[in-house]
Tab-separated table of C-alpha atoms and ligand atoms in Angstrom:
chain	number	residue	atom	x	y	z
A	1	MET	CA	219.375	200.000	35.898
A	2	ALA	CA	220.018	200.904	32.268
A	3	GLY	CA	220.988	204.541	31.861
A	4	ASP	CA	222.988	204.954	35.116
A	5	THR	CA	226.005	205.979	33.036
A	6	ALA	CA	226.453	206.734	29.332
A	7	HIS	CA	227.858	203.203	28.943
A	8	ASP	CA	224.623	201.700	30.285
A	9	VAL	CA	222.369	203.414	27.705
A	10	PRO	CA	221.008	200.793	25.282
A	11	GLU	CA	222.260	200.950	21.708
A	12	GLY	CA	220.358	203.608	19.777
A	13	GLY	CA	219.100	205.126	23.057
A	14	VAL	CA	216.052	202.887	22.876
A	15	ILE	CA	213.867	202.904	25.998
A	16	LEU	CA	212.948	199.275	26.513
A	17	GLU	CA	210.470	199.580	29.390
A	18	ALA	CA	206.992	201.122	29.077
A	19	GLY	CA	205.777	203.989	31.255
A	20	LYS	CA	209.264	205.441	31.929
A	21	ALA	CA	208.309	209.082	31.228
A	22	ARG	CA	206.624	209.254	34.650
A	23	GLU	CA	210.022	208.849	36.316
A	24	TYR	CA	211.497	211.954	34.692
A	25	GLU	CA	210.305	215.108	36.416
A	26	THR	CA	210.904	217.475	33.514
A	27	GLY	CA	209.464	220.287	35.642
A	28	SER	CA	212.935	220.663	37.182
A	29	TRP	CA	214.215	221.965	33.809
A	30	ARG	CA	211.956	225.018	33.960
A	31	SER	CA	213.142	228.649	34.267
A	32	LYS	CA	209.699	230.105	33.503
A	33	LYS	CA	206.313	228.673	34.366
A	34	PRO	CA	202.913	229.114	32.711
A	35	VAL	CA	200.219	230.839	34.776
A	36	LEU	CA	196.575	230.718	33.731
A	37	ASP	CA	194.216	233.701	33.773
A	38	LYS	CA	190.906	231.869	34.129
A	39	GLU	CA	188.976	235.076	33.330
A	40	LYS	CA	190.389	235.133	29.790
A	41	CYS	CA	190.274	231.361	29.146
A	42	ILE	CA	187.483	230.086	26.884
A	43	ASP	CA	188.332	226.373	27.406
A	44	CYS	CA	189.119	225.826	23.729
A	45	LEU	CA	191.816	223.305	24.834
A	46	THR	CA	194.263	224.374	22.121
A	47	CYS	CA	196.978	224.440	24.799
A	48	TRP	CA	196.228	220.808	25.661
A	49	ILE	CA	196.593	219.773	22.008
A	50	TYR	CA	199.992	221.436	21.657
A	51	CYS	CA	201.637	220.738	25.036
A	52	PRO	CA	204.498	218.299	24.338
A	53	ASP	CA	204.532	217.023	27.932
A	54	ASP	CA	200.848	216.359	28.570
A	55	SER	CA	201.055	218.959	31.323
A	56	ILE	CA	197.697	220.677	30.829
A	57	VAL	CA	195.113	219.582	33.382
A	58	ILE	CA	191.610	219.099	31.968
A	59	LYS	CA	188.536	218.361	34.076
A	60	GLU	CA	185.108	217.912	32.512
A	61	LYS	CA	186.322	219.523	29.263
A	62	LYS	CA	187.619	222.594	31.106
A	63	MET	CA	191.188	223.861	31.339
A	64	GLU	CA	192.110	223.617	35.032
A	65	GLY	CA	195.814	224.437	35.093
A	66	PHE	CA	199.192	222.736	34.762
A	67	LYS	CA	201.050	219.665	36.018
A	68	TYR	CA	204.097	221.578	37.205
A	69	LYS	CA	205.925	218.353	38.055
A	70	TYR	CA	206.254	217.672	34.317
A	71	CYS	CA	205.802	221.094	32.652
A	72	LYS	CA	209.247	222.039	31.349
A	73	GLY	CA	208.317	225.666	30.698
A	74	CYS	CA	208.646	225.642	26.917
A	75	GLY	CA	205.949	228.314	26.534
A	76	ILE	CA	204.167	226.657	23.605
A	77	CYS	CA	200.829	226.776	25.449
A	78	ALA	CA	201.173	230.538	25.949
A	79	LYS	CA	202.124	231.006	22.292
A	80	VAL	CA	199.145	229.082	20.871
A	81	CYS	CA	196.469	230.370	23.266
A	82	PRO	CA	194.061	232.480	21.171
A	83	LYS	CA	193.021	234.547	24.217
A	84	GLU	CA	196.468	235.225	25.715
A	85	ALA	CA	195.185	233.548	28.866
A	86	ILE	CA	198.566	232.012	29.712
A	87	GLU	CA	201.500	234.100	30.885
A	88	MET	CA	205.029	232.737	31.290
A	89	VAL	CA	206.501	234.064	34.526
A	90	GLU	CA	209.952	233.643	36.058
A	91	GLU	CA	210.202	230.717	38.460
A	92	GLY	CA	210.013	231.780	42.079
A	93	LYS	CA	207.826	234.828	41.384
B	101	LIG	S1	204.985	225.485	29.138
B	101	LIG	FE1	205.244	223.805	27.633
B	101	LIG	S2	205.341	221.958	28.885
B	101	LIG	FE2	204.489	223.560	30.182
B	101	LIG	S3	202.268	223.365	30.002
B	101	LIG	FE3	202.947	224.863	28.481
B	101	LIG	S4	203.261	223.711	26.584
B	101	LIG	FE4	203.202	222.237	28.293
B	102	LIG	S1	194.421	227.723	24.764
B	102	LIG	FE1	194.006	229.446	26.115
B	102	LIG	S2	191.797	229.783	25.975
B	102	LIG	FE2	192.221	227.741	25.170
B	102	LIG	S3	191.979	226.372	26.957
B	102	LIG	FE3	194.139	226.895	26.836
B	102	LIG	S4	194.326	228.671	28.206
B	102	LIG	FE4	192.167	228.452	27.746
């Protein structure tokens, strides 16, 4: 498979196959994780717009939580939330 070693990476680092992002569990990069306070959340979905990893779970236009398998813990969602409804907490707490 391309990418097994640095020598196998295609020229320019181009990813040639579609749908590859699913294979990379970026959640393993995380040192802090976002935690939602549903009491404060107004379901404005600003966090969903800004999340770079599509890790905000939305159901019927409501913010439901996070896809921790892919959330890399960047904290952008917590930063942009107008209600401070997301807190970044240390992993394992
Ligand atoms: S911490 Fe970053 S990756 Fe995780 S849900 Fe928030 S914005 Fe997305
Ligand atoms: S940005 Fe904040 S208030 Fe808006 S949906 Fe996300 S958690 Fe809820």
